[in-house]
Structures are given as C-alpha cells and as structure tokens.
Amino acid sequence: MTTLKSRKTKFIICSVAIVLIISVLAMTFVACKDPVLGETPDEAFFVNDLQSNPSAELLSKITKEGETIVPVSEMLSSTGWDINNSADAKNIASGIYALAVTNYGNVTQSVYMLMTDATVDVKGSRLGDIKVGVKSTYSDWIGKNGIFSQTISGVTKLEGIGSLGDKIKSNFGYNIQSFTNDNFYAFRRGSNGGANFYGNDYKDVYKYIMGAQHDFPTKYINKGGEVNSFYIQAAEKDEEPSDTETTPQPERENAWSPLNRYQTGVVKVENSDDYYIGNYGANFAVYDFSRPEYLADNTSVKYDAVNDIYTLNIVVKEEYVDKACDFAKGSLVRDTNSYISLRNAVYTECTNVIEVYGSGMIKSIQKIETIASDEECDVLGGGAFWGTCKGGSTGNRAIVAFSYSDNDTDAVRLAALYFTELGDKSYFEKAKLSTDFALNFEGYPTFAEYNPVVNTELADMFLNITKEN
C-alpha cells in the first residue's frame, strides 16, 4: 500500500461520499436499543455475484444501445503500453481508470455497494477535543425491474464529552430504504439509533446487506422524509427536455481518454475557498485519476493473469491532489459541516486501490483519505454557544463492491427480502394508487428462505487495506 502525504438516470441519487451522511445525523433522547458494532467480515463484499467477473455474454446483453464495452486489452494494443514496463505505469493506471468509468456508464444494470468508517476530529473547542466515529453502508441495485436503495448509518464513537458520549451515541443514526420503478416510488426512514453491524459471530450476517440491519417502519404515513415515515407515490414522468444550455463537454477520442468534469454543486464555508461537488461520468467517480500527469511515479499496476484482474495503486502528486480529488474533498466537507466547518482544508492522506477486470468492468475500490484544517473553524454550526475550534479533520476508510448479474441487479428480489410491504396491495390503496402496482414476489425467496452464497475463492484473495492497524 502506498500513501500520499501532503498539505441518466434520475435514479442515481448519491455520489460515493454521501454515505458519510454525518451532516444529517439527527439526535433524539428517546430510548433506543444499544447498537451492535461487530467487525464486518470481508466475505460480506463477496455475497452471491458481488465482485465476480461478468461474462462476455452478460456484457453483450446489458450494454446500452449504441454503446460498447472496451476491454483493457484493446487499450493496450491500441496504445502500445506495456504492463511490464514501469515507465508506462502512470499511462496504464489512468487509462484503465477512465476505461472503467466509461464502461460503467454504458451498462443498463449494476450494483454499487459501499461501506464507510468515517471520523471527525475537533481540536480546541469549548468542550475540548472531540472525536466522532460513524459507520455507514450505502447501496444501489439498478436493473430492468427498478432500483432498490438502502442506507444504514450509526455512531460508533463519541469521545470528548465524558461518559455522556457512551450514553447518547446510540441515539444517532440515519436509516433509509427506497424502491423505484416505472410505476411508483416508495420511501421509508427508520427511527434514529440502534443501527446494527453484524460480525462473523452472527449466523445471519450475510443475509443483510454488508451485515447492516435496522428496523424500518411498517406503518404507512404518507409524508416526506421525516423520521419514522413511510410513503408511496406515483412515479414522476420524464420531463420535457429543458431549453437551458448546458456546458459543452470536450469530445473524448477513446474510452480511456481523460474524463470530463461534471460539477453539480458548490459548498460554501465562511472565510474559506469554495468546495465543489460532482463526478467524472459515474456516481462512484469523484476522483480524476484519468490524467497521467496527476499521478506520482510510485503509482503502480499489477495484473493477475489467472483471475484477469488489474490492480491499480493510485498515488497523486502533491501539486495535483486538489485537482484530482476536488469533488471528494467537497463531499467530505459538506457531509461533516454540521460538526465542523473546515476552512481551506487540505489533503493529508489519500490512498486508492482499485481493481478492474480485463473486460474493463470495475470490481472494487478501497480508499483511505483525510482532509484537515489548522484554521479556526465553526463547531456544530458556530454561534454564541458552540463557538469555534482550533482546527480539525475528517476522513474515511471505505470499500466499494460492484456487480452486474441479473440476480444481483433485480430490485424486486431485494424488495422481497427487505421491503415486503411493497407486495401488499393495502399499502397502495392507502396511497390511492392502483393495486396493480403492488410487486409480485412469487418465485422470490423470503428472508427466512434466503440462503446467500459467499464466493470464498474471491474473498480469500482480497487484501483489505481499510482495517486500522
């Protein structure tokens, strides 16, 4: 592992870093059960077809009309870059990254699963030094039968406010599920606190998405996104194309050419440079690693010919880290702004290990990153009570796993396991929608019947860099 040390669908609704979600953690002092905080086994990222190599037949079937999936071999033969030549490493790494992002955007179905262990450190506040830890999971399962999405987040550490921290940390949390298809959109948000993250000692750990579980509301409340809400509404129809001009994007010569930058928002912090939100062509691509000039000489690419896997160890030059990671930084600042408003934050750590199959489809991402500021920063919104601190930092350790199979991307299968109310016509009657919209779970396993299979061969090869020493 090498570490840098330095100063369209409308359904894809979140970027990689949104899993942090610290900024929307709500606190309640109602009684909550203590959370389970087991260490998620690596095998949880290899359930069913997760991280499996998609076949050529599958890729042909799921490629969008008019698009192509370009394999790594085509890039290498066209460019003459040699995987065994260290002088080509930066070109190959940047090219494979761009290729993987491009290919991901050209398929009709995919699974995106992310688990994050996040931290916020506050220095010199009126309460002293404060440390917050948050464990979160986020997943999108997108296919021909719709989209299933789930987020579960809970506080793992709340230090710096004495014994009160242990007493109230289980009152924090953020837990949502949603389902979308052509007919309707369903959403529910559970009560704060009590998010469970199971470990190897729990017999049903693999039945839950990344081992995370939370009790979601089953009582129908036709409201928006409040705590303990559950509602169903008719799907929005596609709007007519807008006459508003969009910023023209440069033509990309090849699938491995440098990626285009799509800025979607700005994060403003008082007395600080602005931070930006966006991506480089896919929901997970909040980094621009597609330009070899951004990469340091110790960037490396390894190829496992037996399993047809390219492993990219990305290291960014210090002078380019803010360009390559600007969207990731903006997301981190945005998602922790309720705790600490980092002014003019800089990267102090940035490690990215990315696996891509020879087909050009992304397999996994692992990242460790920290941004910090030594300037005076507002704490918990500032003001006369909370005031400021003498600086601080925020960061995360994350694993992202991908899949493309018909089984994994079947949103109805996920609903049959985790959102069974959508098969009950009475809920659609309450929503004043056609009962024909109720999902048909015939042929799908129930949660009791579900027997997830772990691909132990792939799991045994996995080197988890995100575990703290």
Coordinates of N, CA, C and O in Angstrom, one line a residue, residues 48 203-204 206-208 407 413 416-418 420 441-453:
N48 N -23.2 -13.8 -3.2 CA -23.8 -14.0 -4.5 C -22.8 -13.7 -5.6 O -21.7 -14.3 -5.7
K203 N -25.0 -15.5 13.0 CA -25.3 -16.6 12.0 C -25.9 -16.1 10.7 O -25.7 -16.7 9.6
D204 N -26.6 -14.9 10.8 CA -27.3 -14.4 9.6 C -26.6 -13.2 9.0 O -27.2 -12.4 8.3
Y206 N -24.6 -12.6 6.6 CA -24.6 -12.5 5.1 C -26.0 -12.3 4.5 O -26.1 -11.9 3.4
K207 N -27.0 -12.4 5.3 CA -28.4 -12.2 4.9 C -28.7 -10.7 4.7 O -29.6 -10.3 4.0
Y208 N -27.9 -9.9 5.5 CA -28.1 -8.5 5.5 C -27.1 -7.8 4.5 O -26.0 -8.4 4.4
N407 N -29.3 -11.6 -11.3 CA -29.8 -11.9 -10.0 C -29.5 -10.7 -9.0 O -30.4 -10.2 -8.3
R413 N -36.2 -8.6 -6.2 CA -35.6 -9.6 -5.3 C -35.2 -9.0 -4.0 O -35.5 -9.5 -2.9
A416 N -38.3 -8.2 -2.0 CA -38.9 -9.4 -1.4 C -38.2 -9.8 -0.1 O -38.8 -10.4 0.8
L417 N -36.9 -9.4 0.0 CA -36.1 -9.7 1.2 C -36.3 -8.6 2.3 O -36.4 -8.9 3.5
Y418 N -36.3 -7.3 1.9 CA -36.1 -6.3 2.9 C -37.2 -5.2 2.9 O -37.3 -4.4 3.7
T420 N -40.9 -6.0 2.2 CA -42.0 -6.9 1.8 C -43.4 -6.1 1.7 O -44.3 -6.6 1.0
F441 N -44.1 -11.1 -5.7 CA -42.9 -11.8 -5.1 C -42.9 -13.3 -5.4 O -42.0 -14.0 -4.8
E442 N -43.8 -13.7 -6.2 CA -43.8 -15.2 -6.5 C -42.5 -15.6 -7.1 O -42.1 -15.0 -8.1
G443 N -42.0 -16.7 -6.6 CA -40.7 -17.2 -7.1 C -39.5 -16.6 -6.5 O -38.4 -17.1 -6.7
Y444 N -39.6 -15.6 -5.7 CA -38.5 -15.0 -5.0 C -38.4 -15.6 -3.5 O -39.5 -15.7 -2.9
P445 N -37.2 -15.8 -3.0 CA -37.1 -16.3 -1.7 C -37.5 -15.2 -0.6 O -37.2 -14.0 -0.8
T446 N -38.1 -15.7 0.4 CA -38.4 -14.8 1.6 C -37.1 -14.7 2.4 O -36.1 -15.4 2.1
F447 N -37.0 -13.8 3.3 CA -35.8 -13.6 4.1 C -35.5 -14.9 4.9 O -34.3 -15.3 5.0
A448 N -36.5 -15.6 5.3 CA -36.3 -16.9 6.0 C -35.7 -17.9 5.1 O -34.9 -18.8 5.5
E449 N -36.1 -17.9 3.8 CA -35.7 -18.9 2.8 C -34.3 -18.5 2.2 O -33.7 -19.4 1.6
Y450 N -34.0 -17.3 2.3 CA -32.8 -16.7 1.6 C -31.5 -17.4 2.1 O -31.3 -17.5 3.3
N451 N -30.8 -18.0 1.2 CA -29.5 -18.6 1.6 C -28.4 -18.0 0.7 O -28.0 -18.6 -0.3
P452 N -27.8 -16.9 1.2 CA -26.8 -16.2 0.4 C -25.5 -17.1 0.3 O -25.2 -17.8 1.2
V453 N -24.9 -17.1 -0.9 CA -23.7 -17.8 -1.1 C -22.5 -16.9 -1.2 O -22.5 -15.9 -2.0

